[in-house]
């Protein structure tokens, strides 16, 4: 038990959790916890010491901003790193009935090292939300004054909707009809609420979709795109996704949804998931880029609601998201021709074997495996000129729907000897 100078004693409600209390680690009693005070500041606290003789408990509490909480919650910074950032901390003594006895406010230098967390004190892995009810709280600028321009709110709301819609594409083979609903925000808060619901198109109900596994995957997917992808290696989706434990965990979560529903997953499920992550990250970039140009807010706090309608923060979206993920994404068509590259395009249509794993039936744009030299293949961008014909029931949709390699004619483009693009005609 360390002594604290009485001059450090304060009377303050700033370090007292009044709402959103959440236990992050429990061992006989709460060891690590978070919440908000009456002023809506975020707090992180931890158990420090129990005085058996006088029957009271000592806690360390810090006030953090949205970015610090996001870094802590997503395990990019340890508890000690966050404590070092805030510099000043509160120490609270409470009795056995959780009544505050004393509150102190002191510099970090006055707390003995043995009472501080270790350098590797990361938050324990948290259970993701079991619901598909999400909140996007607008922060900064006019939003902090509980005001926002209607055009700005409408603009970001549509972009969030597009992001959520794109993020459900990996579930396309499950014959589900997702519907995304917008819910009114809480009075006095610019929090945009969205609910995702599914209607099954499947005729046979012997093996219904496991809603719990489905929800786990969607929450894991959204968390991965927003907070894990920025920390992956450069050229990650292009070259190194198989080396990532977190990507493999996400892939296994998706496989589990299919397996529990007695549906055979496509052989290209990894390719589809990579493409889905890529497209969702681009949609999320549109949201974060919008933060730079609107007049009403400059960051967004993302969270989810539990079955009791309590909101739990997941993280913060800031204006640097696009720059943090650009080097991780798939190379776009227009970038393939840039730089010192050898580009070779067929002079006429040639025979190719392909397996389509993503296709927009209206635009004719998609992705496929192009097989060469037996079973070796390259992932290529697929462009189908359908003229005035429909792609439905074509050889391309047959390949996609039946997970089948088909023979087509097309004009291929190689970049430095690697197939990158295939143009076909219907």
Coordinates of C-alpha atoms in Angstrom, one line a residue:
X1 CA 0.0 0.0 0.0
X2 CA 1.6 3.2 -1.1
X3 CA 1.1 6.5 0.7
X4 CA -0.4 9.6 -1.2
X5 CA 0.2 13.2 -0.2
X6 CA -3.1 14.6 1.2
X7 CA -2.5 17.6 -1.0
X8 CA -3.4 15.4 -3.9
X9 CA -6.9 14.8 -2.6
X10 CA -9.7 16.2 -4.7
X11 CA -13.5 16.2 -4.8
X12 CA -14.5 15.3 -8.3
X13 CA -17.0 13.2 -10.2
X14 CA -14.7 13.0 -13.3
X15 CA -13.3 9.6 -12.4
X16 CA -16.6 8.1 -11.3
X17 CA -18.3 5.8 -13.7
X18 CA -22.0 6.6 -14.0
X19 CA -22.9 4.8 -17.3
X20 CA -21.8 2.1 -19.7
X21 CA -20.0 0.1 -17.0
X22 CA -18.2 -2.9 -18.5
X23 CA -16.0 -5.4 -16.8
X24 CA -13.1 -6.3 -19.1
X25 CA -11.3 -8.8 -16.8
X26 CA -12.7 -10.5 -13.7
X27 CA -10.9 -12.5 -11.0
X28 CA -13.0 -12.8 -7.8
X29 CA -13.9 -9.1 -8.4
X30 CA -13.4 -6.7 -11.3
X31 CA -9.7 -6.3 -12.2
X32 CA -10.1 -4.2 -15.3
X33 CA -13.2 -2.2 -16.3
X34 CA -14.4 0.8 -18.4
X35 CA -17.3 3.1 -18.6
X36 CA -18.3 6.8 -18.9
X37 CA -18.7 9.5 -16.3
X38 CA -21.6 12.0 -16.1
X39 CA -20.0 14.2 -18.7
X40 CA -19.7 11.3 -21.2
X41 CA -15.9 11.1 -20.9
X42 CA -14.6 7.5 -21.4
X43 CA -12.9 6.0 -18.4
X44 CA -10.6 2.9 -18.0
X45 CA -10.0 1.7 -14.5
X46 CA -8.2 -1.2 -12.7
X47 CA -8.0 -2.7 -9.2
X48 CA -4.7 -1.8 -7.5
X49 CA -4.8 -2.9 -3.9
X50 CA -7.0 -4.3 -1.1
X51 CA -6.5 -3.1 2.5
X52 CA -7.7 -6.1 4.5
X53 CA -7.3 -4.3 7.9
X54 CA -9.4 -1.3 7.0
X55 CA -11.6 -3.1 4.5
X56 CA -11.3 -0.9 1.5
X57 CA -10.2 -1.1 -2.1
X58 CA -7.9 1.1 -4.2
X59 CA -8.4 1.7 -7.9
X60 CA -6.6 3.5 -10.6
X61 CA -8.8 5.4 -13.1
X62 CA -7.8 7.4 -16.2
X63 CA -9.8 9.5 -18.6
X64 CA -9.2 8.7 -22.3
X65 CA -10.2 10.1 -25.6
X66 CA -12.0 8.1 -28.3
X67 CA -8.8 7.3 -30.2
X68 CA -7.0 6.0 -27.0
X69 CA -10.0 3.9 -26.1
X70 CA -10.1 2.5 -29.6
X71 CA -6.4 1.6 -29.5
X72 CA -6.9 0.0 -26.1
X73 CA -10.0 -2.0 -27.0
X74 CA -8.5 -3.2 -30.3
X75 CA -5.2 -4.3 -28.6
X76 CA -3.0 -1.9 -30.5
X77 CA -1.8 -0.3 -27.3
X78 CA -1.3 -1.8 -23.8
X79 CA -2.9 -0.4 -20.6
X80 CA 0.5 0.9 -19.5
X81 CA 1.0 2.7 -22.8
X82 CA -2.3 4.5 -22.4
X83 CA -1.5 5.4 -18.8
X84 CA 1.8 6.9 -20.0
X85 CA -0.1 9.0 -22.6
X86 CA -2.6 10.6 -20.1
X87 CA 0.2 11.5 -17.6
X88 CA -2.2 12.4 -14.8
X89 CA -4.3 9.7 -13.2
X90 CA -6.9 9.4 -10.5
X91 CA -6.6 7.0 -7.5
X92 CA -9.9 6.2 -5.8
X93 CA -10.4 4.4 -2.4
X94 CA -13.7 2.7 -1.9
X95 CA -15.3 0.7 0.9
X96 CA -16.8 -2.7 0.6
X97 CA -20.1 -1.2 -0.5
X98 CA -18.5 0.7 -3.4
X99 CA -18.8 4.0 -1.6
X100 CA -16.0 6.5 -2.5
X101 CA -13.9 7.3 0.6
X102 CA -11.1 9.3 -1.0
X103 CA -10.2 10.6 -4.5
X104 CA -6.7 11.7 -5.5
X105 CA -5.4 13.2 -8.7
X106 CA -1.6 12.9 -9.1
X107 CA 1.2 12.6 -11.7
X108 CA 2.3 9.2 -12.8
X109 CA 5.7 9.7 -11.3
X110 CA 4.2 9.4 -7.8
X111 CA 2.8 5.9 -8.3
X112 CA 5.3 3.1 -7.5
X113 CA 6.1 0.8 -10.4
X114 CA 4.8 -2.3 -8.6
X115 CA 1.3 -0.8 -8.6
X116 CA 1.3 -0.1 -12.3
X117 CA 0.3 -2.6 -15.0
X118 CA 3.1 -4.5 -16.9
X119 CA 4.3 -3.5 -20.3
X120 CA 2.3 -6.3 -22.0
X121 CA -0.9 -5.5 -20.2
X122 CA -3.2 -5.7 -23.2
X123 CA -6.9 -5.9 -22.8
X124 CA -8.1 -9.5 -22.7
X125 CA -9.8 -10.6 -25.9
X126 CA -13.4 -9.4 -25.8
X127 CA -16.5 -11.2 -26.9
X128 CA -17.8 -9.4 -29.9
X129 CA -21.5 -8.3 -29.9
X130 CA -24.1 -11.0 -30.3
X131 CA -26.4 -8.6 -32.1
X132 CA -26.4 -6.9 -35.5
X133 CA -27.4 -3.5 -34.1
X134 CA -24.7 -0.9 -34.7
X135 CA -24.3 2.7 -33.8
X136 CA -22.1 5.3 -35.5
X137 CA -21.7 8.4 -33.3
X138 CA -20.6 11.6 -35.1
X139 CA -17.9 13.5 -33.2
X140 CA -16.3 16.9 -33.4
X141 CA -17.2 20.2 -35.0
X142 CA -21.0 20.9 -34.9
X143 CA -21.8 17.4 -33.6
X144 CA -20.2 18.3 -30.3
X145 CA -22.8 21.1 -30.0
X146 CA -25.6 18.5 -30.8
X147 CA -26.0 20.1 -34.2
X148 CA -25.3 18.9 -37.8
X149 CA -26.2 20.0 -41.3
X150 CA -28.9 17.8 -42.8
X151 CA -26.9 17.3 -46.0
X152 CA -23.8 16.1 -44.0
X153 CA -25.9 13.6 -41.9
X154 CA -27.6 12.3 -45.1
X155 CA -24.2 12.0 -46.9
X156 CA -22.5 10.0 -44.2
X157 CA -25.6 7.8 -43.5
X158 CA -25.7 6.7 -47.2
X159 CA -22.0 5.9 -47.1
X160 CA -22.4 3.8 -44.0
X161 CA -25.3 2.0 -45.6
X162 CA -23.1 1.2 -48.6
X163 CA -20.3 0.0 -46.4
X164 CA -22.6 -2.4 -44.4
X165 CA -24.2 -3.6 -47.6
X166 CA -20.8 -4.4 -49.2
X167 CA -19.6 -6.2 -46.1
X168 CA -22.4 -8.8 -46.4
X169 CA -21.3 -9.9 -49.9
X170 CA -19.2 -12.8 -48.5
X171 CA -22.5 -14.4 -47.5
X172 CA -24.0 -14.3 -51.0
X173 CA -24.0 -18.1 -51.5
X174 CA -26.2 -18.6 -48.4
X175 CA -29.3 -17.4 -50.2
X176 CA -30.1 -14.8 -47.6
X177 CA -31.8 -11.5 -48.2
X178 CA -30.2 -9.0 -45.9
X179 CA -32.1 -5.8 -45.1
X180 CA -30.5 -2.8 -43.4
X181 CA -32.7 -0.6 -41.3
X182 CA -31.9 2.9 -40.1
X183 CA -33.1 3.7 -36.6
X184 CA -33.6 7.2 -35.0
X185 CA -30.7 8.5 -33.0
X186 CA -30.8 9.1 -29.2
X187 CA -32.1 12.6 -28.3
X188 CA -29.2 15.0 -27.9
X189 CA -26.8 12.7 -29.7
X190 CA -25.8 12.3 -33.4
X191 CA -25.5 8.6 -33.3
X192 CA -26.8 6.9 -36.5
X193 CA -28.2 3.5 -35.7
X194 CA -28.4 0.6 -38.2
X195 CA -30.0 -2.9 -37.8
X196 CA -29.2 -5.8 -40.1
X197 CA -31.8 -8.5 -40.5
X198 CA -31.9 -11.5 -42.7
X199 CA -34.8 -13.2 -44.5
X200 CA -33.9 -16.7 -45.8
X201 CA -34.7 -17.6 -49.4
X202 CA -34.0 -21.2 -48.8
X203 CA -36.9 -23.6 -49.3
X204 CA -35.4 -26.4 -47.2
X205 CA -35.3 -25.8 -43.4
X206 CA -33.7 -29.0 -42.3
X207 CA -30.4 -27.1 -41.8
X208 CA -31.3 -23.5 -41.0
X209 CA -28.7 -20.8 -40.9
X210 CA -27.1 -20.6 -37.4
X211 CA -27.9 -17.0 -36.5
X212 CA -25.3 -17.0 -33.7
X213 CA -22.5 -18.0 -36.0
X214 CA -23.7 -15.7 -38.7
X215 CA -23.7 -12.8 -36.3
X216 CA -20.2 -13.7 -35.0
X217 CA -18.8 -13.7 -38.5
X218 CA -20.4 -10.3 -39.5
X219 CA -19.1 -8.6 -36.3
X220 CA -15.6 -10.2 -36.8
X221 CA -15.6 -9.1 -40.4
X222 CA -16.5 -5.5 -39.7
X223 CA -13.9 -5.4 -36.8
X224 CA -11.3 -6.8 -39.1
X225 CA -11.8 -4.3 -41.9
X226 CA -11.9 -1.3 -39.6
X227 CA -9.2 -2.1 -37.1
X228 CA -7.0 -5.1 -38.1
X229 CA -6.5 -4.5 -41.8
X230 CA -4.6 -1.2 -41.2
X231 CA -2.0 -3.2 -39.2
X232 CA -1.4 -5.9 -41.8
X233 CA 1.7 -5.9 -44.0
X234 CA 2.0 -4.0 -47.2
X235 CA 0.6 -5.8 -50.3
X236 CA -1.3 -8.0 -47.8
X237 CA -4.4 -8.8 -49.8
X238 CA -2.3 -9.2 -53.0
X239 CA 0.3 -11.6 -51.6
X240 CA 0.3 -12.4 -47.9
X241 CA -3.2 -13.0 -46.6
X242 CA -2.4 -16.7 -46.1
X243 CA 0.3 -15.8 -43.5
X244 CA -2.1 -13.9 -41.2
X245 CA -3.5 -15.7 -38.2
X246 CA -6.3 -13.1 -37.9
X247 CA -7.3 -13.5 -41.5
X248 CA -7.3 -17.3 -41.2
X249 CA -9.5 -16.9 -38.0
X250 CA -11.9 -14.8 -40.0
X251 CA -11.9 -17.3 -42.9
X252 CA -12.6 -20.1 -40.4
X253 CA -15.5 -18.1 -39.0
X254 CA -17.0 -17.9 -42.5
X255 CA -16.5 -21.6 -43.1
X256 CA -18.2 -22.4 -39.9
X257 CA -21.3 -20.5 -41.0
X258 CA -21.4 -22.6 -44.2
X259 CA -20.6 -25.9 -42.5
X260 CA -23.2 -25.5 -39.7
X261 CA -25.8 -24.8 -42.4
X262 CA -24.8 -28.0 -44.3
X263 CA -23.8 -25.9 -47.4
X264 CA -20.6 -26.8 -49.2
X265 CA -18.4 -23.7 -49.4
X266 CA -17.0 -22.7 -52.7
X267 CA -13.4 -23.7 -53.5
X268 CA -12.7 -20.0 -54.0
X269 CA -14.0 -18.9 -50.6
X270 CA -10.6 -17.4 -49.7
X271 CA -10.5 -15.4 -53.0
X272 CA -14.1 -14.2 -52.4
X273 CA -13.3 -13.2 -48.8
X274 CA -10.2 -11.3 -49.9
X275 CA -12.2 -9.5 -52.6
X276 CA -14.9 -8.7 -50.1
X277 CA -12.4 -7.3 -47.6
X278 CA -10.9 -5.2 -50.4
X279 CA -14.2 -3.7 -51.5
X280 CA -15.5 -3.1 -48.0
X281 CA -12.3 -1.3 -47.1
X282 CA -12.8 0.9 -50.1
X283 CA -16.3 1.7 -49.0
X284 CA -15.1 2.4 -45.5
X285 CA -12.5 4.8 -47.0
X286 CA -15.3 6.7 -48.6
X287 CA -16.8 7.3 -45.1
X288 CA -13.5 8.4 -43.6
X289 CA -12.6 10.6 -46.6
X290 CA -16.0 12.3 -46.1
X291 CA -14.9 13.3 -42.6
X292 CA -12.4 15.7 -44.3
X293 CA -14.9 17.6 -46.4
X294 CA -18.1 18.0 -44.3
X295 CA -18.8 20.8 -41.9
X296 CA -20.5 18.9 -39.1
X297 CA -18.1 16.2 -37.7
X298 CA -14.5 14.9 -38.1
X299 CA -14.6 11.4 -36.6
X300 CA -17.0 8.6 -36.0
X301 CA -17.2 6.3 -32.9
X302 CA -18.4 2.8 -33.8
X303 CA -20.2 0.6 -31.4
X304 CA -22.9 -2.1 -31.0
X305 CA -25.9 -2.6 -28.9
X306 CA -26.5 -5.7 -26.8
X307 CA -29.9 -7.4 -26.1
X308 CA -30.5 -4.9 -23.3
X309 CA -29.9 -2.0 -25.8
X310 CA -26.8 -0.9 -24.0
X311 CA -24.2 0.6 -26.3
X312 CA -20.6 -0.6 -26.2
X313 CA -17.9 1.2 -28.1
X314 CA -15.8 -0.8 -30.6
X315 CA -13.5 1.9 -31.9
X316 CA -13.0 5.2 -33.7
X317 CA -12.9 6.0 -37.4
X318 CA -10.6 8.8 -38.3
X319 CA -9.4 10.6 -41.4
X320 CA -6.2 8.6 -41.7
X321 CA -8.0 5.3 -42.4
X322 CA -7.5 5.4 -46.2
X323 CA -3.8 6.1 -46.0
X324 CA -3.4 3.3 -43.5
X325 CA -4.9 0.6 -45.8
X326 CA -4.0 1.7 -49.3
X327 CA -0.8 -0.3 -49.4
X328 CA -2.6 -3.4 -48.2
X329 CA -5.3 -3.6 -50.9
X330 CA -5.5 -5.4 -54.2
X331 CA -4.0 -3.4 -57.1
X332 CA -6.7 -1.7 -59.1
X333 CA -6.9 -2.1 -62.9
X334 CA -5.8 1.5 -63.6
X335 CA -2.7 1.0 -61.4
X336 CA -1.6 -2.2 -63.3
X337 CA -0.2 -0.1 -66.2
X338 CA 1.7 2.3 -64.0
X339 CA 5.4 2.1 -63.3
X340 CA 8.2 0.0 -64.9
X341 CA 6.1 -3.0 -66.0
X342 CA 6.1 -5.2 -69.0
X343 CA 2.6 -5.4 -70.4
X344 CA 1.5 -8.0 -72.9
X345 CA -2.0 -8.3 -74.3
X346 CA -3.4 -10.9 -76.7
X347 CA -3.8 -9.8 -80.2
X348 CA -7.0 -11.7 -80.6
X349 CA -9.4 -13.9 -78.6
X350 CA -7.8 -17.1 -77.2
X351 CA -9.1 -20.1 -75.4
X352 CA -8.9 -20.0 -71.5
X353 CA -10.1 -22.0 -68.6
X354 CA -11.6 -19.9 -65.8
X355 CA -13.4 -20.3 -62.5
X356 CA -15.5 -17.2 -61.7
X357 CA -15.7 -16.3 -58.0
X358 CA -17.2 -12.8 -58.1
X359 CA -19.5 -11.2 -60.8
X360 CA -21.7 -8.2 -61.1
X361 CA -24.5 -9.5 -63.3
X362 CA -25.4 -6.0 -64.5
X363 CA -22.0 -4.5 -65.3
X364 CA -20.2 -7.7 -66.3
X365 CA -17.2 -6.9 -64.0
X366 CA -15.9 -9.5 -61.6
X367 CA -13.0 -11.7 -60.6
X368 CA -11.9 -15.2 -61.7
X369 CA -9.2 -17.8 -61.5
X370 CA -7.5 -18.1 -64.9
X371 CA -5.9 -21.6 -65.2
X372 CA -2.7 -22.2 -67.2
X373 CA -0.2 -25.0 -67.3
X374 CA -2.5 -27.5 -65.8
X375 CA -3.8 -26.5 -62.3
X376 CA -1.7 -23.4 -61.9
X377 CA -3.8 -20.3 -61.9
X378 CA -3.7 -16.5 -61.5
X379 CA -6.4 -14.4 -60.0
X380 CA -7.6 -11.9 -62.7
X381 CA -10.0 -9.1 -63.1
X382 CA -12.8 -10.2 -65.4
X383 CA -14.6 -7.8 -67.8
X384 CA -17.5 -9.2 -69.8
X385 CA -18.9 -7.2 -72.7
X386 CA -22.5 -8.5 -72.6
X387 CA -23.8 -6.1 -75.3
X388 CA -27.6 -6.2 -75.1
X389 CA -27.7 -9.8 -73.7
X390 CA -28.3 -10.9 -70.1
X391 CA -25.6 -12.6 -68.1
X392 CA -28.1 -14.8 -66.3
X393 CA -27.8 -18.4 -67.4
X394 CA -24.6 -17.7 -69.2
X395 CA -21.4 -19.8 -69.0
X396 CA -20.0 -17.2 -66.6
X397 CA -22.9 -17.4 -64.1
X398 CA -22.8 -21.2 -64.4
X399 CA -19.2 -21.1 -63.3
X400 CA -20.0 -18.8 -60.4
X401 CA -23.1 -20.6 -59.2
X402 CA -21.8 -24.2 -59.7
X403 CA -18.2 -23.5 -58.5
X404 CA -17.1 -25.0 -61.9
X405 CA -14.2 -24.4 -64.2
X406 CA -15.4 -23.5 -67.7
X407 CA -13.9 -22.9 -71.1
X408 CA -14.2 -19.4 -72.6
X409 CA -12.7 -17.2 -75.2
X410 CA -11.1 -13.9 -74.2
X411 CA -8.3 -11.4 -74.5
X412 CA -5.9 -11.7 -71.6
X413 CA -3.4 -9.1 -70.3
X414 CA -0.1 -10.1 -68.6
X415 CA 1.9 -7.8 -66.3
X416 CA 5.5 -8.9 -65.9
X417 CA 4.5 -12.3 -67.1
X418 CA 1.6 -12.8 -64.8
X419 CA -2.1 -12.9 -65.9
X420 CA -3.9 -9.9 -64.5
X421 CA -6.9 -9.3 -66.7
X422 CA -9.3 -11.1 -69.0
X423 CA -11.8 -9.5 -71.4
X424 CA -14.6 -11.6 -72.7
X425 CA -17.7 -11.2 -74.9
X426 CA -21.1 -12.7 -74.4

